[in-house]
Coordinates of C-alpha atoms and ligand atoms in Angstrom, one line a residue:
M24 CA 121.1 130.7 80.2
A25 CA 120.3 132.9 83.2
S26 CA 119.7 136.0 81.0
K27 CA 117.0 134.2 79.1
T28 CA 115.1 133.7 82.4
I29 CA 115.8 137.2 83.6
S30 CA 114.7 138.9 80.4
K31 CA 111.1 138.2 81.3
F32 CA 111.4 140.1 84.5
A33 CA 111.3 143.9 84.8
L34 CA 111.5 146.2 87.8
H35 CA 108.3 148.2 88.2
P36 CA 107.8 151.8 89.5
K37 CA 105.2 150.7 92.0
H38 CA 107.2 147.8 93.4
R39 CA 110.4 149.2 95.0
T40 CA 113.1 146.6 95.4
H41 CA 116.5 147.0 97.0
L42 CA 119.4 144.5 97.2
V43 CA 121.3 144.7 100.5
F44 CA 125.0 144.0 100.0
G45 CA 127.6 144.1 102.7
A46 CA 131.3 144.9 102.8
N47 CA 131.8 141.5 104.6
T48 CA 129.9 139.0 106.5
D49 CA 128.8 140.1 110.0
V50 CA 128.7 143.8 109.3
G51 CA 125.0 144.0 110.1
K52 CA 123.1 143.3 106.8
S53 CA 120.3 141.6 108.7
V54 CA 120.0 144.4 111.2
V55 CA 119.8 147.0 108.4
S56 CA 117.4 144.9 106.3
T57 CA 115.1 144.5 109.3
G58 CA 115.3 148.2 109.9
L59 CA 114.4 148.8 106.3
V60 CA 111.4 146.5 106.3
R61 CA 110.2 147.9 109.6
A62 CA 110.4 151.5 108.3
A63 CA 108.6 150.5 105.1
A64 CA 105.9 148.7 107.1
A65 CA 105.4 151.8 109.3
A66 CA 105.0 154.1 106.3
T67 CA 101.6 154.4 104.6
D68 CA 102.8 154.3 101.0
S69 CA 104.8 151.1 100.9
G70 CA 102.2 148.6 99.9
T71 CA 103.0 145.0 100.9
V72 CA 106.4 144.7 102.5
N73 CA 108.6 141.7 101.7
Y74 CA 111.9 140.3 102.8
I75 CA 113.7 137.8 100.7
K76 CA 116.9 135.9 101.6
P77 CA 118.0 134.0 98.5
L78 CA 120.9 132.1 100.0
Q79 CA 121.2 131.0 103.7
C80 CA 124.0 129.0 105.2
G81 CA 123.4 128.0 108.8
G82 CA 121.1 129.9 111.0
S83 CA 118.2 131.9 109.7
D84 CA 118.3 135.6 108.9
E85 CA 114.6 135.4 108.1
S86 CA 113.8 134.4 111.7
F87 CA 115.8 137.5 112.9
V88 CA 113.6 139.7 110.8
V89 CA 110.4 137.9 112.0
R90 CA 111.6 138.2 115.6
H91 CA 112.0 141.9 115.3
D92 CA 108.8 142.5 113.5
S93 CA 106.4 144.2 115.9
Q94 CA 102.7 143.2 115.9
S95 CA 101.5 146.4 114.3
Q96 CA 103.8 145.7 111.4
S97 CA 102.8 142.2 110.7
N98 CA 102.2 142.9 107.0
I99 CA 105.8 141.8 106.4
T100 CA 106.2 138.6 104.3
C101 CA 109.5 136.8 104.7
K102 CA 111.0 134.1 102.5
T103 CA 114.3 132.2 102.3
L104 CA 114.9 130.6 98.9
F105 CA 117.8 128.1 99.4
T106 CA 119.2 126.9 102.7
W107 CA 122.2 124.8 103.7
M108 CA 122.9 123.7 107.3
T109 CA 126.7 124.5 107.3
P110 CA 127.6 128.1 108.4
A111 CA 130.1 128.6 105.6
S112 CA 130.4 130.2 102.2
P113 CA 127.5 129.0 100.0
H114 CA 129.9 127.4 97.4
L115 CA 131.4 125.3 100.2
A116 CA 128.2 124.5 102.1
S117 CA 126.6 123.4 98.8
R118 CA 129.6 121.2 97.9
W119 CA 130.0 119.7 101.4
E120 CA 126.3 118.9 101.6
N121 CA 126.1 117.9 98.0
L122 CA 123.1 120.2 97.4
P123 CA 124.1 122.3 94.4
V124 CA 122.0 125.1 93.2
S125 CA 122.8 126.7 89.8
D126 CA 123.0 130.4 89.1
E127 CA 120.0 129.9 86.8
Q128 CA 117.9 128.3 89.6
I129 CA 118.7 131.1 92.0
T130 CA 117.8 133.9 89.6
L131 CA 114.8 132.0 88.4
S132 CA 113.5 131.5 92.0
L133 CA 114.2 135.1 92.9
T134 CA 112.5 136.6 89.8
E135 CA 109.5 134.2 90.3
S136 CA 109.2 135.5 93.9
M137 CA 109.4 139.1 92.7
K138 CA 106.8 138.5 89.9
L139 CA 104.5 137.0 92.4
I140 CA 104.8 140.1 94.6
Q141 CA 104.2 142.3 91.6
S142 CA 101.1 140.4 90.5
S143 CA 99.5 140.0 94.0
S144 CA 99.7 143.7 95.1
M145 CA 99.2 147.1 93.6
N146 CA 102.4 148.3 95.2
S147 CA 105.1 146.8 97.3
T148 CA 108.5 147.2 98.9
T149 CA 111.0 144.3 98.8
I150 CA 114.3 144.0 100.6
I151 CA 116.6 141.2 99.3
E152 CA 119.4 140.4 101.6
T153 CA 122.5 138.8 100.0
A154 CA 124.8 136.4 101.9
G155 CA 128.3 137.4 103.2
G156 CA 130.2 140.2 101.4
A157 CA 129.4 141.4 97.9
L158 CA 132.1 139.2 96.3
S159 CA 131.3 136.1 98.5
P160 CA 130.5 133.1 96.4
S161 CA 127.1 131.9 95.4
S162 CA 126.3 128.2 95.5
W163 CA 128.5 125.7 93.6
S164 CA 126.8 123.8 90.9
P165 CA 128.1 121.5 88.1
D166 CA 125.4 123.2 86.0
N167 CA 127.1 126.5 86.1
A168 CA 129.2 127.5 83.1
S169 CA 132.3 127.9 85.2
A170 CA 132.1 124.3 86.5
A171 CA 135.2 122.2 85.9
G172 CA 135.4 118.6 87.2
N173 CA 133.6 118.6 90.5
R174 CA 135.1 121.9 91.5
L175 CA 134.7 125.6 90.6
G176 CA 131.2 126.3 89.2
W177 CA 130.2 129.4 91.3
S178 CA 129.8 133.1 90.7
T179 CA 130.4 136.0 93.1
Q180 CA 127.0 137.2 94.4
A181 CA 127.7 140.6 92.8
D182 CA 127.9 138.9 89.4
L183 CA 125.0 136.6 90.1
Y184 CA 122.5 139.4 90.7
S185 CA 123.9 142.1 88.4
P186 CA 121.7 141.2 85.4
L187 CA 118.6 142.1 87.5
H188 CA 119.7 145.8 87.8
I189 CA 118.3 146.1 91.3
P190 CA 119.6 149.2 93.2
V191 CA 121.7 148.6 96.3
V192 CA 121.7 149.5 99.9
F193 CA 125.3 148.8 101.0
V194 CA 126.2 148.0 104.5
G195 CA 129.8 149.3 105.1
D196 CA 132.1 148.0 107.8
G197 CA 132.1 150.3 110.8
K198 CA 135.1 148.6 112.5
L199 CA 138.8 149.4 112.5
G200 CA 140.0 148.2 109.1
G201 CA 136.6 148.7 107.6
I202 CA 137.5 151.7 105.4
S203 CA 139.5 149.6 103.1
V204 CA 137.0 146.7 102.8
T205 CA 134.1 149.2 102.4
L206 CA 135.9 151.1 99.6
S207 CA 137.1 147.9 97.8
T208 CA 133.7 146.3 97.9
L209 CA 131.9 149.5 96.8
E210 CA 134.3 149.7 93.8
A211 CA 133.5 146.1 92.9
L212 CA 129.8 147.0 92.9
W213 CA 130.3 150.2 90.9
N214 CA 132.5 148.3 88.4
R215 CA 129.7 145.9 87.8
G216 CA 127.2 148.7 87.1
Y217 CA 125.3 148.7 90.3
S218 CA 123.5 151.9 91.5
V219 CA 124.3 152.2 95.2
D220 CA 121.5 154.3 96.7
A221 CA 122.8 154.4 100.3
V222 CA 125.6 153.2 102.4
V223 CA 124.9 152.4 106.0
F224 CA 127.4 151.9 108.8
I225 CA 126.7 150.4 112.2
N226 CA 129.2 152.0 114.5
S227 CA 131.4 149.4 115.9
G228 CA 132.3 150.6 119.3
T229 CA 135.4 150.2 121.1
G230 CA 137.7 148.4 118.6
N231 CA 140.8 147.6 120.6
G232 CA 139.4 148.9 123.8
G233 CA 141.3 152.1 123.6
N234 CA 140.1 155.6 124.4
D235 CA 140.4 158.8 122.4
Q236 CA 142.1 162.0 123.6
D237 CA 139.1 163.0 125.7
G238 CA 138.9 159.6 127.3
N239 CA 135.9 158.4 125.3
A240 CA 135.8 154.8 124.1
M241 CA 137.1 154.9 120.5
S242 CA 134.4 154.3 117.9
F243 CA 135.4 153.8 114.3
G244 CA 132.0 153.9 112.5
E245 CA 131.9 157.6 112.4
G246 CA 135.4 157.9 111.1
N247 CA 134.7 155.3 108.5
A248 CA 131.5 157.1 107.3
E249 CA 133.5 160.3 107.2
A250 CA 136.3 158.7 105.2
L251 CA 133.8 157.4 102.6
E252 CA 132.3 160.9 102.2
E253 CA 135.8 162.4 101.9
Y254 CA 136.8 159.7 99.4
I255 CA 133.8 160.3 97.2
M256 CA 134.3 164.0 97.3
M257 CA 137.9 163.6 96.3
R258 CA 137.0 161.2 93.5
N259 CA 134.2 163.4 92.3
T260 CA 136.5 166.3 92.0
K261 CA 139.1 164.3 90.0
Q262 CA 137.0 161.8 88.0
R263 CA 133.4 162.3 88.5
S264 CA 132.2 159.3 86.6
L265 CA 133.8 156.7 89.0
C266 CA 131.4 157.5 91.8
R267 CA 128.4 158.6 89.8
N268 CA 126.0 156.5 91.9
I269 CA 126.3 158.2 95.2
E270 CA 127.8 161.5 94.1
H271 CA 125.2 163.3 96.2
F272 CA 126.7 162.0 99.4
D273 CA 125.4 165.0 101.3
D274 CA 121.8 164.1 100.8
G275 CA 121.6 161.5 103.5
S276 CA 122.9 158.6 101.4
I277 CA 125.6 157.8 104.0
V278 CA 124.0 156.8 107.3
L279 CA 125.7 156.1 110.6
L280 CA 123.8 154.0 113.1
P281 CA 124.8 153.7 116.7
S282 CA 126.5 150.6 118.0
L283 CA 124.3 147.6 118.9
P284 CA 123.7 146.3 122.4
P285 CA 125.5 143.1 123.2
M286 CA 123.9 140.1 121.4
P287 CA 121.7 138.2 121.9
E288 CA 119.7 141.1 123.5
R289 CA 116.6 141.9 121.4
L290 CA 117.0 145.0 119.4
D291 CA 113.5 146.4 119.9
N292 CA 114.8 149.4 121.9
W293 CA 117.6 150.0 119.4
Y294 CA 115.1 150.0 116.5
E295 CA 112.8 152.4 118.4
Q296 CA 115.7 154.7 119.1
N297 CA 116.7 154.7 115.4
H298 CA 113.1 154.8 114.0
E299 CA 113.7 158.3 112.6
R300 CA 116.9 157.4 110.9
F301 CA 115.4 154.3 109.2
S302 CA 112.3 156.3 108.3
K303 CA 114.4 159.0 106.6
L304 CA 116.3 156.3 104.8
N305 CA 113.1 154.7 103.6
H306 CA 112.0 158.1 102.3
L307 CA 115.3 158.6 100.5
L308 CA 115.1 155.1 98.9
N309 CA 111.6 155.8 97.7
A310 CA 112.7 159.1 96.2
K311 CA 115.7 157.5 94.4
W312 CA 113.5 154.6 93.2
D313 CA 111.2 157.1 91.5
T314 CA 114.1 158.7 89.6
Y315 CA 114.8 155.4 87.9
F316 CA 111.5 155.6 86.1
E317 CA 111.5 159.3 85.1
Ligands
DTB668 C1 127.9 131.9 107.2 C2 126.9 133.0 106.9 N1 125.6 132.4 106.6 C3 125.0 133.1 105.7 O1 123.8 132.8 105.3 N2 125.7 134.0 105.3 C4 127.1 133.9 105.7 C5 128.0 133.5 104.6 C6 129.3 134.0 104.6 C7 130.1 133.8 103.4 C8 131.5 134.3 103.5 C9 132.3 133.8 102.3 C10 133.6 134.6 102.2 O2 133.5 135.8 101.6 O3 134.6 134.2 102.6

C-alpha cells in the first residue's frame, strides 16, 4: 500500500534531503540535525531550509531546533508530523495512548511535506530526523500489514523509510560501548540499501570518570570514530561491496564533534565553535547529493 503512495514522489537534484538516523536514542541526533540546518541556512546555495521530525514521543525536538536557530538564520521551517505525549518507543506510545498511525499515513504525510517543499521553492535543503535508533519501532497500527490481534503492527524505522531512498547522515554512539552499536546499526542500514553519506560522533567525554595514561579524562568518541574508519578500511580490503557507501572514509565522511556542555545549557557557543565542521559537512553532503543525479 505504502509503495503506491511513495511511487508518486521522487527526489530532486535541486532539493537536497537527508535522513538523520542514530545508533541509539540519545546519541545526539537533534544536536547534529540542528547543526546541519544551521550550516545549510548559513550557506548561500541551500535555498529554503527545512527540518522535519516525522515521529515524536514526549518532548519536542522541533523546539530544540527552533531554540538554537539564530535570528540571521530564521529561514528554517520546522515541522513535526505525528506526536505522542509518552516518552517511549513510538509503537508503545501509540498503543498506550490509543493513537495509532499506520506506515502508509507516515510515508504519505512525509512525502506530501516534501512535495510541498519542492513545489514552493526553486531549491531547498531538508533534514529529516528519525526517532530513537535506526531499528527503533515506528507507530503501532492495526492497519499495518504486520498487525495481529491488537498487538504487533509496526515496522522498524529503517524499513519504514527505505522505499524513499533518501541518503543518510548517521549519528554514531561516541560513548564506551558505542563501537558495537554503531557498527551493528550501520550494517542494518547498509543491508537495507541505504547510502550513508556521513557518520557523525559527538565525543562523549569521561565515560567511567577514568583518566588515560597522561592523566587526561578519557574520551571515547575519538576512539570510536577511529575504530569505524579502521573497520571500513579492513572490510574494504576484504570485501569491498559491503561498505560501498562510505568507502571514501578519508574524505571527511566521518566527523568527530567535541563533547557537549552540560545540559540544559544552550549550545550557541558550541555551535559557533563547530561552525567550520558543520559547514564542511554541509559542503560534503551537497557534493554527494549531486553525484546521485549524475
Ligand atoms: C523517547 C524518545 N522520544 C522520541 O521522540 N524519540 C525517542 C524514542 C526512543 C525509542 C526507543 C525505542 C527502542 O529502540 O528501544
